[in-house]
Tab-separated table of C-alpha atoms in Angstrom:
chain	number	residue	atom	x	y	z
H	1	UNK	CA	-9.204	6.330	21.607
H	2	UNK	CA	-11.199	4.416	19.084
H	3	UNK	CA	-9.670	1.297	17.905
H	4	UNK	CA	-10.352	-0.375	14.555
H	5	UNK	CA	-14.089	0.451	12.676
H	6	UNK	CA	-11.946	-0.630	9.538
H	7	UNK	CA	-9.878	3.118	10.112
H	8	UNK	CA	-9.810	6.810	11.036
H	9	UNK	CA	-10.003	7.431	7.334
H	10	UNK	CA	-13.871	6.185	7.382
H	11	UNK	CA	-14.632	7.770	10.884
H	12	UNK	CA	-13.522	10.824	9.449
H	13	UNK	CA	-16.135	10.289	6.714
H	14	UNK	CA	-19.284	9.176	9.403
H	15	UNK	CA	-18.120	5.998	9.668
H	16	UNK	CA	-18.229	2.754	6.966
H	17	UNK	CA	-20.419	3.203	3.651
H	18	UNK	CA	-23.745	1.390	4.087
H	19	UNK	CA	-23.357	-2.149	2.090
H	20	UNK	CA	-24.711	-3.082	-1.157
H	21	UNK	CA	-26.731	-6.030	-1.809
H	22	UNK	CA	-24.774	-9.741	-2.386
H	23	UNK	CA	-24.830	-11.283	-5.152
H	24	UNK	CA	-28.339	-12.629	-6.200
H	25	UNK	CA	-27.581	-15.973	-7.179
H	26	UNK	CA	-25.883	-17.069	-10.540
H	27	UNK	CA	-25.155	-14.883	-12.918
H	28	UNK	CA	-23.475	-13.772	-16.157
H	29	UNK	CA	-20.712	-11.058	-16.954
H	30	UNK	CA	-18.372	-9.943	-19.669
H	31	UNK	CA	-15.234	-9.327	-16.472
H	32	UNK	CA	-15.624	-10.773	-13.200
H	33	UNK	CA	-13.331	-8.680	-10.588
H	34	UNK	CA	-12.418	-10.360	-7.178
H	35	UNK	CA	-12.228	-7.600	-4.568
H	36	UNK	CA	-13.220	-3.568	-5.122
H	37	UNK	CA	-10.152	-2.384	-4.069
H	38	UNK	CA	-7.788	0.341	-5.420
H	39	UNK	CA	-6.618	-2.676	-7.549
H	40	UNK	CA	-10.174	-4.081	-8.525
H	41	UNK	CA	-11.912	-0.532	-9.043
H	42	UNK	CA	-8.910	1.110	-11.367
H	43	UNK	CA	-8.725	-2.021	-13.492
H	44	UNK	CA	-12.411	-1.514	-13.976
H	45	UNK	CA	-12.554	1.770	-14.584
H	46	UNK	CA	-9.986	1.475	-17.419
H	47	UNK	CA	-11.167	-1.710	-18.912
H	48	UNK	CA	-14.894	0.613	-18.972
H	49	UNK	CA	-12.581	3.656	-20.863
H	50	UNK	CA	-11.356	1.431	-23.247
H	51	UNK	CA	-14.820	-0.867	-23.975
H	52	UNK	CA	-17.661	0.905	-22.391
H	53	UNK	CA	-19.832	-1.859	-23.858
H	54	UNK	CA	-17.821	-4.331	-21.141
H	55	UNK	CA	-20.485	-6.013	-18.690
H	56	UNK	CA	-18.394	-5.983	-15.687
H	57	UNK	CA	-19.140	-7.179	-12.032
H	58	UNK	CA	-16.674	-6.866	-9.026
H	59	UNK	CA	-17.286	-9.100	-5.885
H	60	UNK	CA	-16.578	-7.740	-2.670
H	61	UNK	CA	-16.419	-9.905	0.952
H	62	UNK	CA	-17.238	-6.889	3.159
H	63	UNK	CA	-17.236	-3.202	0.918
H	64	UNK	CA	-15.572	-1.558	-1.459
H	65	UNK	CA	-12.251	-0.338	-0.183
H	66	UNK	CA	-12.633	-2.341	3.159
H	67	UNK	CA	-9.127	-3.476	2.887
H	68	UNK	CA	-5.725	-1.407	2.402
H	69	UNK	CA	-7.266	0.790	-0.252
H	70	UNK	CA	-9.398	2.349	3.097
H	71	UNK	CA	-6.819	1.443	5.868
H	72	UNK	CA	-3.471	3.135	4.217
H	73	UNK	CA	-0.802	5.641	5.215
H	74	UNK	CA	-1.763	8.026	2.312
H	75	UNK	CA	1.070	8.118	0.834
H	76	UNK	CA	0.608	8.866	-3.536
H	77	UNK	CA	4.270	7.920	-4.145
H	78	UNK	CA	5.198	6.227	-7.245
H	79	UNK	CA	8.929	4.728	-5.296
H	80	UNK	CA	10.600	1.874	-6.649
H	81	UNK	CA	10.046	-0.390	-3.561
H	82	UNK	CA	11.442	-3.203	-5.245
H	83	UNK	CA	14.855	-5.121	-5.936
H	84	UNK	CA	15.637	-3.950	-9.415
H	85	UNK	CA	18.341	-6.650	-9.639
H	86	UNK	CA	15.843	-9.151	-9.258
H	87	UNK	CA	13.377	-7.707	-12.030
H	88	UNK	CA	16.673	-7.472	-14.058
H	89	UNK	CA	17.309	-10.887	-14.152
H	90	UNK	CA	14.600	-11.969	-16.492
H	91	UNK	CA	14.841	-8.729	-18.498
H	92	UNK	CA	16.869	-6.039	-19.016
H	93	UNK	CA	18.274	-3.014	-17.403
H	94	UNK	CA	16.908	-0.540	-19.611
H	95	UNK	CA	13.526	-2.527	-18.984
H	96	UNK	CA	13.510	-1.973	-15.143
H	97	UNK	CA	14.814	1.873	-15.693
H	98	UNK	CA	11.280	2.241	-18.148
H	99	UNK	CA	9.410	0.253	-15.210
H	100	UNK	CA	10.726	3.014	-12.535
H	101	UNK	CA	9.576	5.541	-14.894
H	102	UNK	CA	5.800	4.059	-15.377
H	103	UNK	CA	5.745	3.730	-11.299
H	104	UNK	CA	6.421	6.915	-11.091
H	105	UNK	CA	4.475	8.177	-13.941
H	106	UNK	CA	1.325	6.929	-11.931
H	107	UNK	CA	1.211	10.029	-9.231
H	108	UNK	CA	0.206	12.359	-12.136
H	109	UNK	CA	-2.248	9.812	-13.531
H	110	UNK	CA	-4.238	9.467	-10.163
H	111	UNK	CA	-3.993	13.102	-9.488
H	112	UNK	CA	-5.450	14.048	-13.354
H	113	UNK	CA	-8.832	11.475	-13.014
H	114	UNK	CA	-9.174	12.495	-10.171
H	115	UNK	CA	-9.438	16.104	-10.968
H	116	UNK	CA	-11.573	14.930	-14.610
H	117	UNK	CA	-13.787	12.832	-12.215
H	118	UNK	CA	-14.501	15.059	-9.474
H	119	UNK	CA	-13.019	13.125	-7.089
H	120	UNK	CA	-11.945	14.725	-3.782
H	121	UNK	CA	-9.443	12.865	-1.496
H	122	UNK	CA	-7.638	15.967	-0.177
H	123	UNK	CA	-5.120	15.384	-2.618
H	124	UNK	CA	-1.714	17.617	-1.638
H	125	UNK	CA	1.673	17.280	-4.227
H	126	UNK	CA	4.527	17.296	-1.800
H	127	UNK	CA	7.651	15.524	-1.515
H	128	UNK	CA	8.783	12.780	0.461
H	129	UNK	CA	11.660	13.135	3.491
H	130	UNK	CA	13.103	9.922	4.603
H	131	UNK	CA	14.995	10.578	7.462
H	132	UNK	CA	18.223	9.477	8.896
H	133	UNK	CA	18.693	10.112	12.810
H	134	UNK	CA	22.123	8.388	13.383
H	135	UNK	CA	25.133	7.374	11.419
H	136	UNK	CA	24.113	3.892	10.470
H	137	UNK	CA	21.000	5.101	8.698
H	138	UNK	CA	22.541	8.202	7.227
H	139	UNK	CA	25.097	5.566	5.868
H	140	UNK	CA	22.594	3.065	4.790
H	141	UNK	CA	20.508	6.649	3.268
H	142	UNK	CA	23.318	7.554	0.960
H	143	UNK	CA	23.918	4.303	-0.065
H	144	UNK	CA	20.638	3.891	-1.303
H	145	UNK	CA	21.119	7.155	-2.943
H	146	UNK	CA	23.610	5.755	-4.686
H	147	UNK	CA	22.095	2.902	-6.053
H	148	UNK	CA	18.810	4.761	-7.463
H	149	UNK	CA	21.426	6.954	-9.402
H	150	UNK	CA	22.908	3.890	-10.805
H	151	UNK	CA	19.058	2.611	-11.563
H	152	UNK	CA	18.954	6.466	-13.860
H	153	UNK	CA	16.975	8.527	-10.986
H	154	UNK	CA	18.410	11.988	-11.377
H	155	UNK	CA	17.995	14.979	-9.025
H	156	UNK	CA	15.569	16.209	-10.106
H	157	UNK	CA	13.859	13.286	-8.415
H	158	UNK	CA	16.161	12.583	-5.415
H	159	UNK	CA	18.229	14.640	-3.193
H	160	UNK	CA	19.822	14.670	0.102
H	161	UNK	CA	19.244	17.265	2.630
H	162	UNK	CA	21.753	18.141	5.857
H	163	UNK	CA	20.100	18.516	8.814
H	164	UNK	CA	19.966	22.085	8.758
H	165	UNK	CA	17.714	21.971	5.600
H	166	UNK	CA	15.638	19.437	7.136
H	167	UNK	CA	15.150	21.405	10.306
H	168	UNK	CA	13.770	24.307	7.744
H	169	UNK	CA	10.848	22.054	6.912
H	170	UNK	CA	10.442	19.496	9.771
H	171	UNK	CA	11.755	19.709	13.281
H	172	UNK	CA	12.510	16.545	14.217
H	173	UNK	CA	15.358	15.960	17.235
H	174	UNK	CA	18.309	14.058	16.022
H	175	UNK	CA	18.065	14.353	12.709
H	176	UNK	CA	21.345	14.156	10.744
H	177	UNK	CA	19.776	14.352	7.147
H	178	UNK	CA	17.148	13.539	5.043
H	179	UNK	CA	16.506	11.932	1.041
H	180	UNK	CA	14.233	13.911	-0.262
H	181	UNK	CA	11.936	12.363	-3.251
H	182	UNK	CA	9.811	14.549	-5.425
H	183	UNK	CA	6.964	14.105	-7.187
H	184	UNK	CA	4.697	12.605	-4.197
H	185	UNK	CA	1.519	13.683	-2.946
H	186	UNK	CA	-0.315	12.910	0.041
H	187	UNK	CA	-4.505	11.736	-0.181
H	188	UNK	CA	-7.358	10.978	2.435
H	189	UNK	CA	-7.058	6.973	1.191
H	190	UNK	CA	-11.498	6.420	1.796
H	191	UNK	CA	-12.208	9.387	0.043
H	192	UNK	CA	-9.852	8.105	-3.309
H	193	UNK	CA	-11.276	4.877	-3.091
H	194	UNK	CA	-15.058	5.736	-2.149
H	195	UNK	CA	-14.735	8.448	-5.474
H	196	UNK	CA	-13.660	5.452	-7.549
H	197	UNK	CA	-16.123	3.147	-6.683
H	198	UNK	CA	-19.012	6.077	-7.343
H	199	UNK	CA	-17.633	6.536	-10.504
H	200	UNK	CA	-17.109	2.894	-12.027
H	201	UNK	CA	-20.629	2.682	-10.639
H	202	UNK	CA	-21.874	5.720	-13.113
H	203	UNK	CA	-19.886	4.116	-16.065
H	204	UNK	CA	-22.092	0.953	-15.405
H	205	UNK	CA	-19.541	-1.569	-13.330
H	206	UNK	CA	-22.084	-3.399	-11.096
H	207	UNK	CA	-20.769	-4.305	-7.446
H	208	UNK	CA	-22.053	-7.469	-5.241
H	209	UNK	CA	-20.996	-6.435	-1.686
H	210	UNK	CA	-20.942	-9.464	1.042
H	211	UNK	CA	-19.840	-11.525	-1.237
H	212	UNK	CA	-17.512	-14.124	-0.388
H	213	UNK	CA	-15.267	-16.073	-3.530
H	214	UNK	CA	-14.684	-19.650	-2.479
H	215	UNK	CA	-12.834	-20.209	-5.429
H	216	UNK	CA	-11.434	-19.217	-8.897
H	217	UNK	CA	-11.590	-21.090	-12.335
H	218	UNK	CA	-11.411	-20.758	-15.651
H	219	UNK	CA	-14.848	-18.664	-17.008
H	220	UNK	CA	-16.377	-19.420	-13.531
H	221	UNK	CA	-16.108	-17.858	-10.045
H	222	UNK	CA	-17.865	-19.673	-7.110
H	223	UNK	CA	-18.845	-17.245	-4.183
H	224	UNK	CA	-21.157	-17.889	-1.014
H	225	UNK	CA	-24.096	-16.574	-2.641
H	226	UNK	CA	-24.085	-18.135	-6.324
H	227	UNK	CA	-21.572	-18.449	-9.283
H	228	UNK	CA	-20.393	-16.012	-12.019
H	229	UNK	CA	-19.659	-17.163	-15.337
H	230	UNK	CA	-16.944	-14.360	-17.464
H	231	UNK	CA	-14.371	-15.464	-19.591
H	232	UNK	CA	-12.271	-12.661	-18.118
H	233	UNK	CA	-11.151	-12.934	-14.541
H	234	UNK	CA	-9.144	-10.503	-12.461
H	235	UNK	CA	-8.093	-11.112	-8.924
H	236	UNK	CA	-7.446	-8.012	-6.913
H	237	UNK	CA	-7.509	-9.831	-3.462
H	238	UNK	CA	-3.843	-8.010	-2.745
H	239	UNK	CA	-3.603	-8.839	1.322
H	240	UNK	CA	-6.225	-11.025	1.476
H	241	UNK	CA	-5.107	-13.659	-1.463
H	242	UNK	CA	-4.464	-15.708	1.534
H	243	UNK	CA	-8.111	-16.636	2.347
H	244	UNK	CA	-8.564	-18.081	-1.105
H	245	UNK	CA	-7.505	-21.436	-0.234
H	246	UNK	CA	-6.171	-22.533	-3.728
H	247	UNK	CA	-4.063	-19.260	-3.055
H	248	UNK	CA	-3.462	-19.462	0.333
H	249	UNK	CA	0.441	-19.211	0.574
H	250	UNK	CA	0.715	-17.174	-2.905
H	251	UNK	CA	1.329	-14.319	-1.236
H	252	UNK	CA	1.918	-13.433	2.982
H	253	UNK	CA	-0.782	-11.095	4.743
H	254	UNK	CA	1.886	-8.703	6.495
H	255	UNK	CA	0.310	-6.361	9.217
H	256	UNK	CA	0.907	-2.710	9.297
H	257	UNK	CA	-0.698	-0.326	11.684
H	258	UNK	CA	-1.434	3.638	12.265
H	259	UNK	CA	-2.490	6.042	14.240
H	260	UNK	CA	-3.462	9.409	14.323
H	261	UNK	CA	-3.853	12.172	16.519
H	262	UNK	CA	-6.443	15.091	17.442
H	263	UNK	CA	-6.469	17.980	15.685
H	264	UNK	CA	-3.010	20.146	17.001
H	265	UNK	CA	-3.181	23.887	17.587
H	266	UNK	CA	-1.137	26.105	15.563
H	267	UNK	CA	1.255	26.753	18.163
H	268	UNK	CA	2.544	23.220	18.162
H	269	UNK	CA	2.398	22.939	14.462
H	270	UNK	CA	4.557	26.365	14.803
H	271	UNK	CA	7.450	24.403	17.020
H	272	UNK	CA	7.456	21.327	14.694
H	273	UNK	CA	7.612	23.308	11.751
H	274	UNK	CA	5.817	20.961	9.584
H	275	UNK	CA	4.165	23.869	7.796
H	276	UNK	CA	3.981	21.824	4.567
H	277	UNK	CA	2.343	18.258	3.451
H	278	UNK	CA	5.406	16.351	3.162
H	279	UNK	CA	5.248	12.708	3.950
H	280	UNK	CA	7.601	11.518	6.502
H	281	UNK	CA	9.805	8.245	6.962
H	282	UNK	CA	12.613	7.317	8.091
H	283	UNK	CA	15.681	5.029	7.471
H	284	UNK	CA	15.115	2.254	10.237
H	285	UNK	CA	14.935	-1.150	9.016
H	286	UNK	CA	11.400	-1.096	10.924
H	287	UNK	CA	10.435	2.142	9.653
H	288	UNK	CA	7.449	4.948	9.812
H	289	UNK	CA	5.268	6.424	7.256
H	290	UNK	CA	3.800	10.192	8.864
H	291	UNK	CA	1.420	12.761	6.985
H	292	UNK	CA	-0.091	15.430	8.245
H	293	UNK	CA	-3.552	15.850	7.863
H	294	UNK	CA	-5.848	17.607	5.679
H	295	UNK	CA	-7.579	18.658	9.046
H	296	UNK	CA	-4.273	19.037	11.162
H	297	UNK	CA	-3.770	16.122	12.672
H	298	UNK	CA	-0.684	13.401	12.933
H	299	UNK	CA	-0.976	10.056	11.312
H	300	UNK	CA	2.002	7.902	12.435
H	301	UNK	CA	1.990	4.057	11.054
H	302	UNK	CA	4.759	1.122	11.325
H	303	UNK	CA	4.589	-2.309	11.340
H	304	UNK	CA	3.057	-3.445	14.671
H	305	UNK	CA	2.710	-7.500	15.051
H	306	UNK	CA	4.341	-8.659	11.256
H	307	UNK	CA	2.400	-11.537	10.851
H	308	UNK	CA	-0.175	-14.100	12.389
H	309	UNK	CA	-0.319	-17.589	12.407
H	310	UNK	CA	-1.808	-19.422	9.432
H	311	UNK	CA	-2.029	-16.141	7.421
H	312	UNK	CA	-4.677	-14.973	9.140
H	313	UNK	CA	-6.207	-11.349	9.077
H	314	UNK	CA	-7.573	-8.472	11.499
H	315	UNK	CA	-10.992	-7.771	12.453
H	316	UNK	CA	-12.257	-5.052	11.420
H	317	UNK	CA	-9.006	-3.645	11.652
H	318	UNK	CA	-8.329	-3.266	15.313
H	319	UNK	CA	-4.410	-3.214	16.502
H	320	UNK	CA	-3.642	-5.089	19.691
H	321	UNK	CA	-2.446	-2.938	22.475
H	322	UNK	CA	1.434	-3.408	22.363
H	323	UNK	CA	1.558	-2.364	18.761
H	324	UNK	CA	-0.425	0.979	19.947
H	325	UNK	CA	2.002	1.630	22.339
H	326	UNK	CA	4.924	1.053	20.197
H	327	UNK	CA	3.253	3.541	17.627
H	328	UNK	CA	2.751	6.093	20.623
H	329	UNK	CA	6.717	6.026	21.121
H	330	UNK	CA	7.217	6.638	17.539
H	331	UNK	CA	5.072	9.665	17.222
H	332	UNK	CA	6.601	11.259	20.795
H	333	UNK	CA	10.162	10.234	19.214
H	334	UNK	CA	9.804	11.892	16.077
H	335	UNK	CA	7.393	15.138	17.676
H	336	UNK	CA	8.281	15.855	21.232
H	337	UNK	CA	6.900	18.753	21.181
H	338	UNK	CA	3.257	16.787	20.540
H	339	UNK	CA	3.723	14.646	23.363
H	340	UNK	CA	0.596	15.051	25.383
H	341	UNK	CA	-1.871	15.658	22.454
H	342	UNK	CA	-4.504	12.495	22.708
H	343	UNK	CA	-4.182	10.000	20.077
H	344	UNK	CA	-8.065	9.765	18.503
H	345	UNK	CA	-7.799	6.232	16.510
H	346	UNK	CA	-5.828	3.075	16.549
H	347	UNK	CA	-6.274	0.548	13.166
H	348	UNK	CA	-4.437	-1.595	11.239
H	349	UNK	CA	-4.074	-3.794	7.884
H	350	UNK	CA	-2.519	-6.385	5.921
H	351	UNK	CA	-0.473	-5.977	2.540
H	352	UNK	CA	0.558	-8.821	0.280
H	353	UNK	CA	4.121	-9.925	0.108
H	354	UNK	CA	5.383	-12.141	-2.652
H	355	UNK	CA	7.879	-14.681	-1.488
H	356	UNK	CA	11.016	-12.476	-2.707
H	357	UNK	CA	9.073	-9.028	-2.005
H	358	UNK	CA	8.772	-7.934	-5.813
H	359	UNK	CA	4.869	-7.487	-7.176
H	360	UNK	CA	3.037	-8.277	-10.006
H	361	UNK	CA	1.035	-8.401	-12.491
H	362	UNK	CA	-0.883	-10.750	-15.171
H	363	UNK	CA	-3.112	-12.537	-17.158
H	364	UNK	CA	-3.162	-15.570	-18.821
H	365	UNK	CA	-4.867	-15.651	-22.344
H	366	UNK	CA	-5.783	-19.183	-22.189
H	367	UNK	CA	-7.543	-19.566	-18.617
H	368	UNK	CA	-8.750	-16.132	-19.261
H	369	UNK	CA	-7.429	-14.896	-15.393
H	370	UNK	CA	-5.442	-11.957	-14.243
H	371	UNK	CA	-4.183	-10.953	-10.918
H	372	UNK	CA	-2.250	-7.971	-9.381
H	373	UNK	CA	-0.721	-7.097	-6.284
H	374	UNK	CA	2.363	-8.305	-4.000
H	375	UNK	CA	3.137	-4.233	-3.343
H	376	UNK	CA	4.511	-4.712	-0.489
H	377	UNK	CA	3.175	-1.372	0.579
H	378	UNK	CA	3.425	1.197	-1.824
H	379	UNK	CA	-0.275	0.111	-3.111
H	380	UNK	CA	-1.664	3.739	-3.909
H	381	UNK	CA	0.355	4.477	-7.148
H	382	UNK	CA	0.816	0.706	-7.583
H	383	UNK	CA	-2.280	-0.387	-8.076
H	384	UNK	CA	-3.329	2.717	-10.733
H	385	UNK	CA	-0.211	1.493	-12.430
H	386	UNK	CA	-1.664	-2.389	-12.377
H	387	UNK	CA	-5.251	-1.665	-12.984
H	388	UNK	CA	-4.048	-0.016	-16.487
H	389	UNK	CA	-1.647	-2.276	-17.582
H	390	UNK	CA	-4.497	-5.188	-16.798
H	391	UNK	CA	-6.733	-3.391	-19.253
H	392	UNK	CA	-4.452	-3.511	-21.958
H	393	UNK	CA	-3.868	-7.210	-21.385
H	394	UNK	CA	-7.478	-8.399	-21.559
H	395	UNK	CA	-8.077	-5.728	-24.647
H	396	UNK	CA	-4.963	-7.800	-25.992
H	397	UNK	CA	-3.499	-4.548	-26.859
H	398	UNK	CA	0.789	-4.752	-26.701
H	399	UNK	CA	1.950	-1.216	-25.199
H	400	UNK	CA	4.983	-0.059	-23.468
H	401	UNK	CA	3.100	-1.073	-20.092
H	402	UNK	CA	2.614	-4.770	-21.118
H	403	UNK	CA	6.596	-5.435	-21.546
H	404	UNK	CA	7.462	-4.111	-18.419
H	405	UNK	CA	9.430	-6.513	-15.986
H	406	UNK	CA	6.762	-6.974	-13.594
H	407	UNK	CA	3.820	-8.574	-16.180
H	408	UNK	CA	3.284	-11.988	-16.168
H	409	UNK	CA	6.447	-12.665	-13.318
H	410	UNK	CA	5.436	-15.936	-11.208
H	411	UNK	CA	6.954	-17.137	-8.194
H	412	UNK	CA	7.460	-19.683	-5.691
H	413	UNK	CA	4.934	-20.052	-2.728
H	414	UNK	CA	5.704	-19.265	0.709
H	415	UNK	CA	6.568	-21.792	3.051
H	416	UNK	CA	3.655	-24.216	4.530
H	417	UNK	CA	3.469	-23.269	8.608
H	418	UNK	CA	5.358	-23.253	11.126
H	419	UNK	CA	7.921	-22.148	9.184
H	420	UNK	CA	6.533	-19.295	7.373
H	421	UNK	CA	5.813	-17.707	10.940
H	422	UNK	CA	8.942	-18.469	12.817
H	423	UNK	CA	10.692	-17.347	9.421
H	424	UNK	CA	8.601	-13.677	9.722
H	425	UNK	CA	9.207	-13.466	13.165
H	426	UNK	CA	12.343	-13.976	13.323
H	427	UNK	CA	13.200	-11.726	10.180
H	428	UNK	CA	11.198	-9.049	12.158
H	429	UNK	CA	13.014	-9.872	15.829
H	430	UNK	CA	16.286	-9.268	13.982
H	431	UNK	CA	15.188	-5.676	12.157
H	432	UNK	CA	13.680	-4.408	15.970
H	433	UNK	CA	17.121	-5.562	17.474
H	434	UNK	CA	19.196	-4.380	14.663
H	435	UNK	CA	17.572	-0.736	14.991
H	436	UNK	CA	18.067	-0.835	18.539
H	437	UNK	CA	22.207	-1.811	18.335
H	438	UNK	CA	21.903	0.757	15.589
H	439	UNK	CA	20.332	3.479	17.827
H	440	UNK	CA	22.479	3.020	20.585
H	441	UNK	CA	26.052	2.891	19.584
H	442	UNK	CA	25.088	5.225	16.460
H	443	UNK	CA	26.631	2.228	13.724
């Protein structure tokens, strides 16, 4: 089993892209973008479509798509991951209802520049099963059925399944039911990322790899290896907004991990059933995230250890062994029949988490910085969604994206340590014991 090498998503490609040169000292730029992630490299490419005369530089630590843009689940799913009450409070409800819509509206987007770009990331249109396996989740399921109905999802979008109608698509033991979500797709994360940053590239974006940003001020951006002056500045740091230390408890670096399998034979796939692309979760308050493949293999991920002190970060993505382990169970839970087939690669990743869980995005007109992220997860559609609506702020353009609840929304910083890791902890204790109860007496 190979463990971290940044992911299986890059191993699959020959390993990580070779690096491009750092920064040569100081220089000028129209944009400065900290960090060529999904976030970074779609706010570029937009802000090129709408001003191709832009001069626009991103700085980059390690590479382009190093972080969670290279290191996700795959998952192309434009969900609401949010609180919508919380949004609500400082708009409207027909404001958050248009906001669901854009998130959503984002799958199509990614999937139609992709297809004008020539980008190939194995995209698949599917839909999404979250799965409910005893009566406390299929409880807490339809409940949050309910509550996206109230929030003007219809069914066209969301639907629940009994478990025979799950069992037609996906075998998995215990099932009692499944939400189905539409609209979805499923993508090889390095390809989508590595495609973006070769085309921003041929529309003239220059990239300084092994770059390091020490800090961020108005019209000036000090890195390891020289300054850049812009009067635009967009941080895309997402999960690692932490190691800016002006930043540093902004938002929490919260650890996910994967894994994925060998290639199965086709009698196996034949007794799971999983004969489509659908994604695959379930309802646990620690839950999974499963594709399949483009190749035929399994790629199981969950949270493994939440959160480490200080707000540090993995190396070069590699899981420690109890969080393997706990992803092994998952995958022989959820596909028995799969048991003995070898698990190839081990990795993990951070995400940013705002301090109450709802993300954003900005810029203010008179430092001249922006920032996106806080998606808690659901990055892929996310950050198409962000890197648009930031081009319309720094073009100063007012469009239905720039109302929407989630612009400009600041909040308080997380708490200074020990408390944000005992808080984490704890939270995360109480959601592994609570599934357990749950599993066990089936409430």
């Amino acid at each position: 089993m190979r463990l971290g090498e940044v992911s299986f998503w890059y191993d699959a490609l020959g390993g990580v892209p070779s690096r491009r040169p750092a920064l040569a000292g100081d220089t000028r730029a129209d944009v400065c973008i900290v960090g060529a992630g999904y976030s970074g490299l779609w706010a570029a490419y937009y802000l090129k479509q709408a001003d191709p005369g832009l001069d626009i530089l991103i700085v980059e630590k390690e590479f382009a798509g190093y972080g969670a843009s290279g290191r996700n689940g795959g998952w192309l799913a434009g969900s609401f991951a949010w609180d919508r009450a919380t949004y609500a409070k400082t708009s409207s409800r027909a404001a958050v209802i248009a906001m669901g819509a854009a998130f959503r509206q984002s799958v199509p987007e990614v999937i139609r520049v992709a297809g004008a770009e020539g980008i190939d990331a194995d995209i698949q249109p599917t839909d999404e099963l979250i799965i409910a396996r005893n009566p406390g989740q299929l409880s807490r399921m339809r409940a949050d059925l309910a509550e996206r109905r109230r929030w003007g999802e219809g069914a066209d979008q969301l639907y629940e399944i009994d478990a025979t109608a799950l069992r037609e698509r996906v075998n998995v033991p215990v099932a009692l039911g499944a939400l189905v979500e539409t609209g979805v797709a499923r993508i090889q994360p390095a390809k989508l990322v590595q495609g973006l940053v070769r085309v921003v590239e041929a529309m003239g974006v220059r990239i300084a790899e092994d770059t390091e940003v020490t800090r961020i001020a108005p019209k000036r951006v000090t890195t390891n290896h020289g300054v850049v002056t812009a009067n635009v500045i967009l941080r895309a740091t997402e999960g690692y907004t932490a190691n800016l230390r002006q930043s540093h408890r902004d938002w929490l670096p919260l650890n996910s991990a994967q894994i994925v399998t060998e290639p199965l034979p086709d009698d196996l796939w034949r007794q799971i059933g999983w004969t489509g692309s659908e994604l695959i979760g379930d309802m646990s308050r620690v839950y999974c995230y499963c594709q399949r493949t483009a190749d035929g293999r399994i790629a199981v991920g969950s949270r493994g250890v939440p959160y480490l002190w200080g707000s540090r970060t993995d190396t070069d993505g590699k899981p420690d062994r109890i969080t393997v382990q706990r992803l092994q169970r998952i995958f022989q839970r959820y596909f028995p029949a799969a048991a003995s087939v070898p698990i190839a690669h081990a990795w993990c990743g951070v995400l940013g988490v705002p301090r109450d869980w709802c993300a954003t995005v900005g810029y203010d007109r008179d430092t001249g910085i922006g920032w996106a992220g806080g998606y808690v997860g659901v990055g892929v559609a996310t950050s198409n969604l962000a890197g648009r609506t930031l081009a319309d702020l720094v073009t100063r353009q007012t469009t239905e994206l720039t109302v929407l609840p989630w612009v400009n929304r600041r909040v308080r910083k997380w708490e200074p340590e020990p408390l944000r890791w005992i808080g984490v902890r704890a939270a995360y204790w109480g959601k592994h014991l609570a599934d357990w109860k749950e599993q066990r007496r089936g409430t």
